[in-house]
PDB file of C-alpha atoms and ligand atoms in Angstrom:
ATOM      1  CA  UNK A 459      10.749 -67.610 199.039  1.00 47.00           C
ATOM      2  CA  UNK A 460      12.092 -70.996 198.577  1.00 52.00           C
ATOM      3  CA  UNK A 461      10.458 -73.051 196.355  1.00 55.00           C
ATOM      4  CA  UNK A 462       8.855 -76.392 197.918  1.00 70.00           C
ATOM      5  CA  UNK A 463       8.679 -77.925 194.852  1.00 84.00           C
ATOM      6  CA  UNK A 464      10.941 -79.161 191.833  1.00 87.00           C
ATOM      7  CA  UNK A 465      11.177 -76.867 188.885  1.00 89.00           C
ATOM      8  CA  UNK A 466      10.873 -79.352 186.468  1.00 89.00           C
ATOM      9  CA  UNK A 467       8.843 -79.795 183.762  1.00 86.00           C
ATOM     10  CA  UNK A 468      10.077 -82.469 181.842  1.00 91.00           C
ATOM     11  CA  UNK A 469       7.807 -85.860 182.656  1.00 93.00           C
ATOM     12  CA  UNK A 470      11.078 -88.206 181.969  1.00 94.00           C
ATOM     13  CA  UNK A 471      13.492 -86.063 184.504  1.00 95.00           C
ATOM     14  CA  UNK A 472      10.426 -85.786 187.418  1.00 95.00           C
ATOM     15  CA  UNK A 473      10.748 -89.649 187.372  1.00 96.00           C
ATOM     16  CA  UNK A 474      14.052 -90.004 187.173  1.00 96.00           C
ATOM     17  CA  UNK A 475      14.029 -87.905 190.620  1.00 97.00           C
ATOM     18  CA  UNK A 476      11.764 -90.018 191.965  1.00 96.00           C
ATOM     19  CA  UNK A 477      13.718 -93.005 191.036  1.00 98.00           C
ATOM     20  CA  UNK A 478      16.763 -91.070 192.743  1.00 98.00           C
ATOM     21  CA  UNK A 479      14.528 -90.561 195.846  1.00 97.00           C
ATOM     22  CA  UNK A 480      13.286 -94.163 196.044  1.00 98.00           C
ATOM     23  CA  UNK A 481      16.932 -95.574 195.934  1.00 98.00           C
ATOM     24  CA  UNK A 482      18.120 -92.489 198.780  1.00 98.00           C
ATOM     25  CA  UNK A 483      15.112 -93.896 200.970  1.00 98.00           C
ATOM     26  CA  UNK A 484      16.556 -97.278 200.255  1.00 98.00           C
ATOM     27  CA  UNK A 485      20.110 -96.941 201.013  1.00 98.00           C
ATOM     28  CA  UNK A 486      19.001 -94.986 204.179  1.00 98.00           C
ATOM     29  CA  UNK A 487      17.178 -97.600 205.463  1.00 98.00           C
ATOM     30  CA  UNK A 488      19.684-100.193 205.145  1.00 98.00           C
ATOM     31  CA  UNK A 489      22.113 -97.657 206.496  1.00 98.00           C
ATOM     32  CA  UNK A 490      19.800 -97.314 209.689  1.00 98.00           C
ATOM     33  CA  UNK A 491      19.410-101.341 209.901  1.00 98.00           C
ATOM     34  CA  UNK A 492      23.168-101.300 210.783  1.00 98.00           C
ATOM     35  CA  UNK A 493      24.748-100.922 214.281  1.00 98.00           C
ATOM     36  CA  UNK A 494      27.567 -99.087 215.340  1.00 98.00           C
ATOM     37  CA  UNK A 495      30.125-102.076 215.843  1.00 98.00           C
ATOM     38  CA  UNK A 496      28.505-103.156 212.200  1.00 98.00           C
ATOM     39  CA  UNK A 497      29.786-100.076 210.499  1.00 98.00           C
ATOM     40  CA  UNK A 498      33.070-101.338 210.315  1.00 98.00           C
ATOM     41  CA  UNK A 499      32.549-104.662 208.815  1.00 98.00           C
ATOM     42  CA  UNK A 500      33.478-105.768 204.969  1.00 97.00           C
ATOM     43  CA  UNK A 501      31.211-104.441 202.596  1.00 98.00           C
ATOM     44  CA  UNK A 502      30.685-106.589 199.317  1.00 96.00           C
ATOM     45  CA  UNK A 503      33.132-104.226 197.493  1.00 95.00           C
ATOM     46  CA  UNK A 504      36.243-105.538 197.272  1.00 93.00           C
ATOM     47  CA  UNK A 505      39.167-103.658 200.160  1.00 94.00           C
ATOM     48  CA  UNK A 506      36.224-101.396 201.753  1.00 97.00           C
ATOM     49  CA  UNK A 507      34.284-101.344 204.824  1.00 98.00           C
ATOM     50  CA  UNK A 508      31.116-100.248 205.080  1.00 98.00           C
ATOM     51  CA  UNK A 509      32.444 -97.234 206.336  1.00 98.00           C
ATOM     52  CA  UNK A 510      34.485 -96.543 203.444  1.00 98.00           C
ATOM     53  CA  UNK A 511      31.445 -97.113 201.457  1.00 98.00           C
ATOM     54  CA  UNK A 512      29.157 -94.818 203.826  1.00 98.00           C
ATOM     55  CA  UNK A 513      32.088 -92.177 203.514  1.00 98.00           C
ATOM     56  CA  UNK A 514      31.910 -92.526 199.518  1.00 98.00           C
ATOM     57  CA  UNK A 515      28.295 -92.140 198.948  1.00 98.00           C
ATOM     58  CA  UNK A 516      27.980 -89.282 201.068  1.00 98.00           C
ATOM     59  CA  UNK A 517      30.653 -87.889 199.252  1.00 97.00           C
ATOM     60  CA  UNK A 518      29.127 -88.703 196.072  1.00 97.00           C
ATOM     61  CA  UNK A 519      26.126 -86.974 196.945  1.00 98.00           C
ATOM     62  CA  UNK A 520      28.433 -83.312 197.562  1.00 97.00           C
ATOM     63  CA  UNK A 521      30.316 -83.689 194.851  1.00 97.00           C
ATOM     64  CA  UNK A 522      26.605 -83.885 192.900  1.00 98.00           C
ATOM     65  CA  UNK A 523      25.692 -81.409 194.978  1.00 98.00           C
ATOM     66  CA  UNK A 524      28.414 -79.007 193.443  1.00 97.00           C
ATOM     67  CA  UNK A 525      27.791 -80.055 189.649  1.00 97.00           C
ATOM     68  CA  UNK A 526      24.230 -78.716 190.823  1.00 97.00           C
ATOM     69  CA  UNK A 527      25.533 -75.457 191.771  1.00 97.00           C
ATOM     70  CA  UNK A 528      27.416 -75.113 189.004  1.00 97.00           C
ATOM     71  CA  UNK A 529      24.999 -75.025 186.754  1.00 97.00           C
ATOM     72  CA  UNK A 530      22.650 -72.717 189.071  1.00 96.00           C
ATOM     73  CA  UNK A 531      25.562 -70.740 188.685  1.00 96.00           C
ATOM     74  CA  UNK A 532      27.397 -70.778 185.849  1.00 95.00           C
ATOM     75  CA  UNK A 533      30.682 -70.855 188.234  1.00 96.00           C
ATOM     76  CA  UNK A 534      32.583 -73.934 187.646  1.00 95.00           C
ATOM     77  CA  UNK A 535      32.853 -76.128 190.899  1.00 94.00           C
ATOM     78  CA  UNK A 536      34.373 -79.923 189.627  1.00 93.00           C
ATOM     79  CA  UNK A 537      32.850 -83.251 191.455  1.00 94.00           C
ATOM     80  CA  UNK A 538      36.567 -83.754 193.107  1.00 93.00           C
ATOM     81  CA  UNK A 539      39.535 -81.899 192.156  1.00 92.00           C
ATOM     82  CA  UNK A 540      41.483 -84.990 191.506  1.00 93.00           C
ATOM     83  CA  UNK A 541      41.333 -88.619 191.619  1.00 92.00           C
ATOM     84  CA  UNK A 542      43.418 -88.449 194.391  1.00 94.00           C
ATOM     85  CA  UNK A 543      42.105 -86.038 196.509  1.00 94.00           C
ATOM     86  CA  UNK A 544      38.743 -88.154 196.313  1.00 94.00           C
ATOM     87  CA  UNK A 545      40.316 -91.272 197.249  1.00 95.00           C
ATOM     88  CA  UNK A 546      42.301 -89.265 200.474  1.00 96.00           C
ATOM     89  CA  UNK A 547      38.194 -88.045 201.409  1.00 96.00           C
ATOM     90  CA  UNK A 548      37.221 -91.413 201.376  1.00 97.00           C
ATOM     91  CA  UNK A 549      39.852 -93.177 203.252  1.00 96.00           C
ATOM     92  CA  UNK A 550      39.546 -89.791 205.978  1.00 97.00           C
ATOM     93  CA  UNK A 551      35.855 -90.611 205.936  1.00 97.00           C
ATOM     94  CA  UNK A 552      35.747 -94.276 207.142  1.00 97.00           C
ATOM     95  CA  UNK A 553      38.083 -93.277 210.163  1.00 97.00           C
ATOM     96  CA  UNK A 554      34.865 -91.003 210.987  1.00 98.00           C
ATOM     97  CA  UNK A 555      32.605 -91.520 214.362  1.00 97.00           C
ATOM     98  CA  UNK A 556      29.713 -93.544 213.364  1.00 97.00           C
ATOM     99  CA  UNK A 557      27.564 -90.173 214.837  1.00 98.00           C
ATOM    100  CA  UNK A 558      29.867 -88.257 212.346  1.00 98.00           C
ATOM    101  CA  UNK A 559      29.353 -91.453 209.549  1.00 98.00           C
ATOM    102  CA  UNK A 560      26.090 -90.830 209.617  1.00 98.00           C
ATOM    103  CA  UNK A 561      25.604 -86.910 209.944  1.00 98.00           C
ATOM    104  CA  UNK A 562      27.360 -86.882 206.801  1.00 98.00           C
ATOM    105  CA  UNK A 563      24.811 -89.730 205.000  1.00 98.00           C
ATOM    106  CA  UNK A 564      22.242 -87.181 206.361  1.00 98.00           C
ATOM    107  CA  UNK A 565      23.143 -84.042 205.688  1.00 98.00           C
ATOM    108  CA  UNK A 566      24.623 -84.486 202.439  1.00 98.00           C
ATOM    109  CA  UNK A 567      21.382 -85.920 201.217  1.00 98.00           C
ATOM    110  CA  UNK A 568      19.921 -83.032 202.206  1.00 97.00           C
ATOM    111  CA  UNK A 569      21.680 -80.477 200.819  1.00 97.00           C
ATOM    112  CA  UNK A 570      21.417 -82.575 197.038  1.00 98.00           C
ATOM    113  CA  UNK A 571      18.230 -82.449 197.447  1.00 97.00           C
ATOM    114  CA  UNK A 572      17.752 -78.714 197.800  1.00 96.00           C
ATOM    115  CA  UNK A 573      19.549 -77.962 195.194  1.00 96.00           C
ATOM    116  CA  UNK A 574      17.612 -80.218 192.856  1.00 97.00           C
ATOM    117  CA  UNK A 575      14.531 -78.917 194.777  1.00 95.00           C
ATOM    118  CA  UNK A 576      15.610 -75.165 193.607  1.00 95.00           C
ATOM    119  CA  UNK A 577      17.116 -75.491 190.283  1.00 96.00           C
ATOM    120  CA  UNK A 578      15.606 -73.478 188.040  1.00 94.00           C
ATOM    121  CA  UNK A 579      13.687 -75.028 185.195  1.00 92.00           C
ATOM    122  CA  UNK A 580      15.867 -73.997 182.417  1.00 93.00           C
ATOM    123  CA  UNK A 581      19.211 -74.734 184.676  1.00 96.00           C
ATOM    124  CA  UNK A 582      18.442 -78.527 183.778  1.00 97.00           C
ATOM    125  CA  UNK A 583      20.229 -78.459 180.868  1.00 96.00           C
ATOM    126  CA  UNK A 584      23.233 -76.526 181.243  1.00 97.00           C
ATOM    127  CA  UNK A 585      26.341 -78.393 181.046  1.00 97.00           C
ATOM    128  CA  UNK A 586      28.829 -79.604 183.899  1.00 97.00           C
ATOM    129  CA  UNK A 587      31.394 -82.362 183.623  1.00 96.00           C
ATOM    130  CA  UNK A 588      31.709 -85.844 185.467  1.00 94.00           C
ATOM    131  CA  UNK A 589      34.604 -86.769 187.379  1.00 92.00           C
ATOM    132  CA  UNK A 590      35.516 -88.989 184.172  1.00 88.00           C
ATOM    133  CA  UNK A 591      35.908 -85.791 182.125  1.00 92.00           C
ATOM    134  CA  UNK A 592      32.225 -86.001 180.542  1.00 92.00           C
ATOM    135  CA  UNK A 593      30.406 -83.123 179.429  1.00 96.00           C
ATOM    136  CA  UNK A 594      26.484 -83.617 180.663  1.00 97.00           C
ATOM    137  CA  UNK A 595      23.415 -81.627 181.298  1.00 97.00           C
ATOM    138  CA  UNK A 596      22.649 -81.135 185.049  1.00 97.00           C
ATOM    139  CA  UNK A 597      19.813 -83.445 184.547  1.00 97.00           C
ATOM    140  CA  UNK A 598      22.789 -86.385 184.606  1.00 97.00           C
ATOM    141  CA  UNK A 599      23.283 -85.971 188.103  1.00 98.00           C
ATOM    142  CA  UNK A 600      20.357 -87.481 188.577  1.00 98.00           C
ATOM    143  CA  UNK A 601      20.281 -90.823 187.546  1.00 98.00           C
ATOM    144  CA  UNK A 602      23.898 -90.693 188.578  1.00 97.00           C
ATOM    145  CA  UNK A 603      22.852 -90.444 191.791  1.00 98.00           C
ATOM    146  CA  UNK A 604      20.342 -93.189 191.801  1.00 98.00           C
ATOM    147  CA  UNK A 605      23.054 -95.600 190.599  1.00 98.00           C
ATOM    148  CA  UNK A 606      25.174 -94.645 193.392  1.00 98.00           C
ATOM    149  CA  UNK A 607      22.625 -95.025 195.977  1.00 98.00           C
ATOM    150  CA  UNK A 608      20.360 -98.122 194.618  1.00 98.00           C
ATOM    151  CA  UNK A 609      23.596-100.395 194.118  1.00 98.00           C
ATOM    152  CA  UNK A 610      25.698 -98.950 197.096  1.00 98.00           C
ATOM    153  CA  UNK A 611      22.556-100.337 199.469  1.00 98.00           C
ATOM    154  CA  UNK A 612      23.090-103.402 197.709  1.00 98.00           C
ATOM    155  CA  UNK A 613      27.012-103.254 198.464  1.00 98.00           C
ATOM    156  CA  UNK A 614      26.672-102.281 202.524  1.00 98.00           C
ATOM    157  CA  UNK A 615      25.873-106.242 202.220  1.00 97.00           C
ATOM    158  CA  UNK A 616      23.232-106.371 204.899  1.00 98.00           C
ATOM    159  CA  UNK A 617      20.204-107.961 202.936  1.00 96.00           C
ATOM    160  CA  UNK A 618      19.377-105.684 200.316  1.00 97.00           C
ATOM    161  CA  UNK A 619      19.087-107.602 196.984  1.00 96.00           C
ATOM    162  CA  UNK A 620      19.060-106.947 193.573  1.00 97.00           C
ATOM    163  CA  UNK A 621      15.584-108.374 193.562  1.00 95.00           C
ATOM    164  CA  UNK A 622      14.821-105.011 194.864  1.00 97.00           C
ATOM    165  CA  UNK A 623      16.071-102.731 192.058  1.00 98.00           C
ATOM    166  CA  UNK A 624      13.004-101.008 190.778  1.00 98.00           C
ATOM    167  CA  UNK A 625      12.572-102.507 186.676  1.00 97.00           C
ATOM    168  CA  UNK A 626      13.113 -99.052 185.142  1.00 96.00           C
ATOM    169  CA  UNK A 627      16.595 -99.130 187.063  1.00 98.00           C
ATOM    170  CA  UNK A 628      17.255-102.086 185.715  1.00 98.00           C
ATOM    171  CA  UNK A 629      16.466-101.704 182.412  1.00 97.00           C
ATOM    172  CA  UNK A 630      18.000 -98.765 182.234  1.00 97.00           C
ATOM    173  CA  UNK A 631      21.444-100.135 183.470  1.00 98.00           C
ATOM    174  CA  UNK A 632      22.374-102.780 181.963  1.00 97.00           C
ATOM    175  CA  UNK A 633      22.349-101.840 178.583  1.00 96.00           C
ATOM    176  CA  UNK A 634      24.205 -98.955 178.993  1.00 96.00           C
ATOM    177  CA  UNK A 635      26.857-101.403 180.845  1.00 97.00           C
ATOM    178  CA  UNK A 636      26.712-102.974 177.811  1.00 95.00           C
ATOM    179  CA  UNK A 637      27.386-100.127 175.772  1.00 94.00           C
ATOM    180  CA  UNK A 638      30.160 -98.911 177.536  1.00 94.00           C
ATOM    181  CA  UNK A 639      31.669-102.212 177.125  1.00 93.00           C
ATOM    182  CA  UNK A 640      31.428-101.476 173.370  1.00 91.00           C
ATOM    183  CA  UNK A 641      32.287 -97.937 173.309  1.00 90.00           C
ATOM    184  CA  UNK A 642      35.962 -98.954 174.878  1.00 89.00           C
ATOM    185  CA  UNK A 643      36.314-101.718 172.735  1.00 87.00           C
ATOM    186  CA  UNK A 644      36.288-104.557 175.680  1.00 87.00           C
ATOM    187  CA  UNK A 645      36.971-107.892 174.453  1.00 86.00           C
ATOM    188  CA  UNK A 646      33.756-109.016 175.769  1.00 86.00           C
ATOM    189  CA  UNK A 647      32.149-113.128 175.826  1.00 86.00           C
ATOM    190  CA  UNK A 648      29.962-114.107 172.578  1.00 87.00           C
ATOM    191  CA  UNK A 649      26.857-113.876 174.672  1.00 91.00           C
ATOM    192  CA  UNK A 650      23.421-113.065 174.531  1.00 93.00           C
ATOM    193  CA  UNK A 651      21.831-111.743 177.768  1.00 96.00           C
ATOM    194  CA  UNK A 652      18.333-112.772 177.501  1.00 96.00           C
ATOM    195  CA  UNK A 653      16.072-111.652 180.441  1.00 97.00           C
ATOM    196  CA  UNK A 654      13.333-114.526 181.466  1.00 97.00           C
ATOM    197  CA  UNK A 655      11.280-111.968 183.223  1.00 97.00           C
ATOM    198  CA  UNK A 656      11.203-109.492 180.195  1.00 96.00           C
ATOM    199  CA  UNK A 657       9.453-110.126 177.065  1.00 94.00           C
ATOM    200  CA  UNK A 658      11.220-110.431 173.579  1.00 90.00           C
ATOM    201  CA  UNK A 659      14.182-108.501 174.802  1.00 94.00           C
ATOM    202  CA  UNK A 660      17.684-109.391 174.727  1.00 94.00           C
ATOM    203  CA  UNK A 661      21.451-107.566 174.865  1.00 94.00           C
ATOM    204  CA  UNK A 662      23.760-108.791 172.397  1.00 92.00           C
ATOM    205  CA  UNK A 663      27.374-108.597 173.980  1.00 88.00           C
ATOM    206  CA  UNK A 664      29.313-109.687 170.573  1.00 76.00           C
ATOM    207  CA  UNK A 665      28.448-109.428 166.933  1.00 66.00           C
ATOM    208  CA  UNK A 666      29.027-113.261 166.727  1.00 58.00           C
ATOM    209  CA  UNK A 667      29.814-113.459 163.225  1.00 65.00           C
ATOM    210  CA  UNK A 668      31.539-116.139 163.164  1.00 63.00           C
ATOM    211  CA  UNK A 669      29.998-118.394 165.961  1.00 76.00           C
ATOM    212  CA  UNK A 670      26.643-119.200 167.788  1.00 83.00           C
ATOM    213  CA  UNK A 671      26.738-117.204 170.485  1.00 87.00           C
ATOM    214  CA  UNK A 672      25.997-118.662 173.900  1.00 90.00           C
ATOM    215  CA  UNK A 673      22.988-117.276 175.983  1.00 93.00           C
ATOM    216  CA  UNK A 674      23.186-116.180 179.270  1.00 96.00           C
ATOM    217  CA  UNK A 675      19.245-116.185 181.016  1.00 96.00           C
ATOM    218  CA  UNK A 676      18.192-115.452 184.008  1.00 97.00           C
ATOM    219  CA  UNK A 677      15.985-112.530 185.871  1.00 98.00           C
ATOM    220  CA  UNK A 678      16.786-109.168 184.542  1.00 98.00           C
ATOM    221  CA  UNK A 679      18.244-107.863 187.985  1.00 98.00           C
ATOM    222  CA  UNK A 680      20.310-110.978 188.114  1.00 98.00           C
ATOM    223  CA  UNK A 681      21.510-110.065 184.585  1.00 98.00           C
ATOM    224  CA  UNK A 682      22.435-106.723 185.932  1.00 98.00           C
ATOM    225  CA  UNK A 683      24.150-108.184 188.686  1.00 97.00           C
ATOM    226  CA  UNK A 684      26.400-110.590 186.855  1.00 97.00           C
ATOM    227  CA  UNK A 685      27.121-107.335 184.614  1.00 97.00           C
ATOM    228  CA  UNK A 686      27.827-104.750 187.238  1.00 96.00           C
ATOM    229  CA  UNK A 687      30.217-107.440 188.602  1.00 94.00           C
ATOM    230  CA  UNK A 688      28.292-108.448 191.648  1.00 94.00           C
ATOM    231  CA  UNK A 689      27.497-111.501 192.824  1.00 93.00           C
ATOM    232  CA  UNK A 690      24.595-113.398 191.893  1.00 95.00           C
ATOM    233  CA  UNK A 691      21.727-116.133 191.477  1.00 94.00           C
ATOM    234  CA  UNK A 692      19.765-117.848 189.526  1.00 94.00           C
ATOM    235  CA  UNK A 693      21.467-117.721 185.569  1.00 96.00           C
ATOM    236  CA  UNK A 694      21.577-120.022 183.792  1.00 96.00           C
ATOM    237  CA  UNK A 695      24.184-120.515 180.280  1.00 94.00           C
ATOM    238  CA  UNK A 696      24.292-122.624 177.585  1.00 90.00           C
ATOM    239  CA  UNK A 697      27.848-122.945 178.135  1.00 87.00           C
ATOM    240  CA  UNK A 698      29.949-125.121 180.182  1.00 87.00           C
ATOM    241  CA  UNK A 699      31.496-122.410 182.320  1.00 88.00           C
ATOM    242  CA  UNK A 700      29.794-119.288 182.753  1.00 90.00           C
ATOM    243  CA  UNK A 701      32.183-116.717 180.997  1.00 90.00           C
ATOM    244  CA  UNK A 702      33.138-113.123 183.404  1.00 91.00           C
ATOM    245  CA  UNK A 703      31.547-110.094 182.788  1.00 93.00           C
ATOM    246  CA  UNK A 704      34.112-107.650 181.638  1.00 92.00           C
ATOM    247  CA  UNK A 705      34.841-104.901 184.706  1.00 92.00           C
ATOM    248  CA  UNK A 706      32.169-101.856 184.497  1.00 91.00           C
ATOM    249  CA  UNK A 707      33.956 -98.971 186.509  1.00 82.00           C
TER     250      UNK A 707
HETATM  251 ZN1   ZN B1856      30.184 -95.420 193.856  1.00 94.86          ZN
END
C-alpha cells in the first residue's frame, strides 16, 4: 500500500511542503487563466515565451522529481545531464501543443508530488546534488521547488504580483539573495534594504565602512522583487538614482 500521506516528521519541512503546494496551486491557476493563442506571448523573462517558461517549470519539476528518486534510491539520477541538454528540453518544449504544454505542467506536478508523498522519513536527508554542483539533503528540493513555482507565476506576466508571495517566502528569499551576493564576492550598492512592512529588520548589502550607506525601503515583496531582478513598485531610496540589484541566477 501506498502511503496517502507525507512521511515527514520534521514540523519545519511539513511547511515548507505546504509552502511548495500553495505556490504549485498558484502557478496552476495562472497557468489555467491563460488561453491557447496567449501561450505564446512574452513572458516577463527576458528572450522567453510563456511557453518556454511553461516548458521550464515543468521540467523543473522532473528533474526534482529525479533528485527525489535518487535519494529513495540511493541510485544517482542528476537534475539534467548538462547545461546544454536542459536548455535543448526547454527550447523543444515551447514548440509543444498547448494540450501537450499543459499535460506536461500536469503531470509532472504529479509525479513530484508522489514522490515527496512516498519518501520515506529517513530518505529526507540523504544527499543529492543541484544542477549547480551543490551537495543537499532531499529536503532542498523542496523549497527549490516553491521558488520555481511562486516566482515563475509571477513571470507568465498575467497578473500575478509579488504582493502575493506568502511572507515566509519572502523572508526567506531575500536574504539568502543577499547572501549569495556575498558568498561570490559581487560588488554590490552600499545599501540597506529596510522592509516598511517588517518590524526592526533590515539586510545590509555592504559593510559600509567607509560611507553612510543609502537605504533602500519599501514593502518586503517589493524588496524581493527589486532583488530577484524583477520589476517593481513602490521603493523608495535615499539616493538620487536607485542603484541595480546585482544579477541573482
Ligand atoms: Zn526557473
Amino acid at each position: 500500500m501506498t502511503a496517502r500521506t507525507d512521511n515527514v516528521t520534521d514540523p519545519a519541512l511539513a511547511a515548507q511542503l505546504l509552502l511548495a503546494r500553495r505556490g504549485t496551486a498558484y502557478f496552476s491557476r495562472k497557468l489555467n487563466e491563460l488561453s491557447d493563442p496567449e501561450l505564446s506571448g512574452p513572458s516577463l523573462l527576458d528572450g522567453w515565451t510563456r511557453r518556454h517558461l511553461i516548458a521550464h517549470v515543468g521540467y523543473n519539476a522532473r528533474a526534482l522529481t529525479r533528485l527525489t528518486e535518487w535519494a529513495a534510491t540511493g541510485v544517482e539520477t542528476p537534475m539534467y545531464a548538462s547545461p546544454q541538454q536542459r536548455n535543448e528540453e526547454i527550447n523543444f518544449g515551447a514548440t509543444l501543443s498547448p494540450v501537450a504544454l499543459r499535460h506536461l505542467s500536469e503531470h509532472a506536478i504529479v509525479h513530484l508530488n508522489v514522490e515527496w508523498r512516498d519518501l520515506p522519513a529517513e530518505a529526507w536527508q540523504a544527499q543529492v546534488k543541484t544542477a549547480q554542483g551543490r551537495i543537499v539533503p532531499a529536503s532542498e528540493t523542496v523549497w527549490m521547488r516553491a521558488r520555481e513555482v511562486w516566482l515563475h507565476a509571477i513571470d507568465l506576466g498575467n497578473g500575478g504580483s509579488m504582493n502575493d508571495l506568502p511572507n515566509e517566502f519572502v523572508d526567506r528569499l531575500t536574504p539568502e539573495i543577499v547572501a549569495l551576493w556575498k558568498a561570490r564576492g559581487d560588488t554590490v550598492p552600499n545599501l540597506v534594504l529596510r522592509p516598511t512592512d517588517r518590524d526592526g529588520l533590515e539586510y545590509r548589502l555592504d559593510d559600509a565602512t567607509l560611507q553612510q550607506p543609502a537605504v533602500l525601503r519599501g514593502p518586503a515583496a517589493q524588496l524581493l522583487a527589486w532583488a530577484s531582478g524583477r520589476p517593481w513598485d513602490g521603493l523608495e531610496c535615499d539616493r538620487e538614482v536607485t542603484p541595480v540589484a546585482p544579477r541573482w541566477l
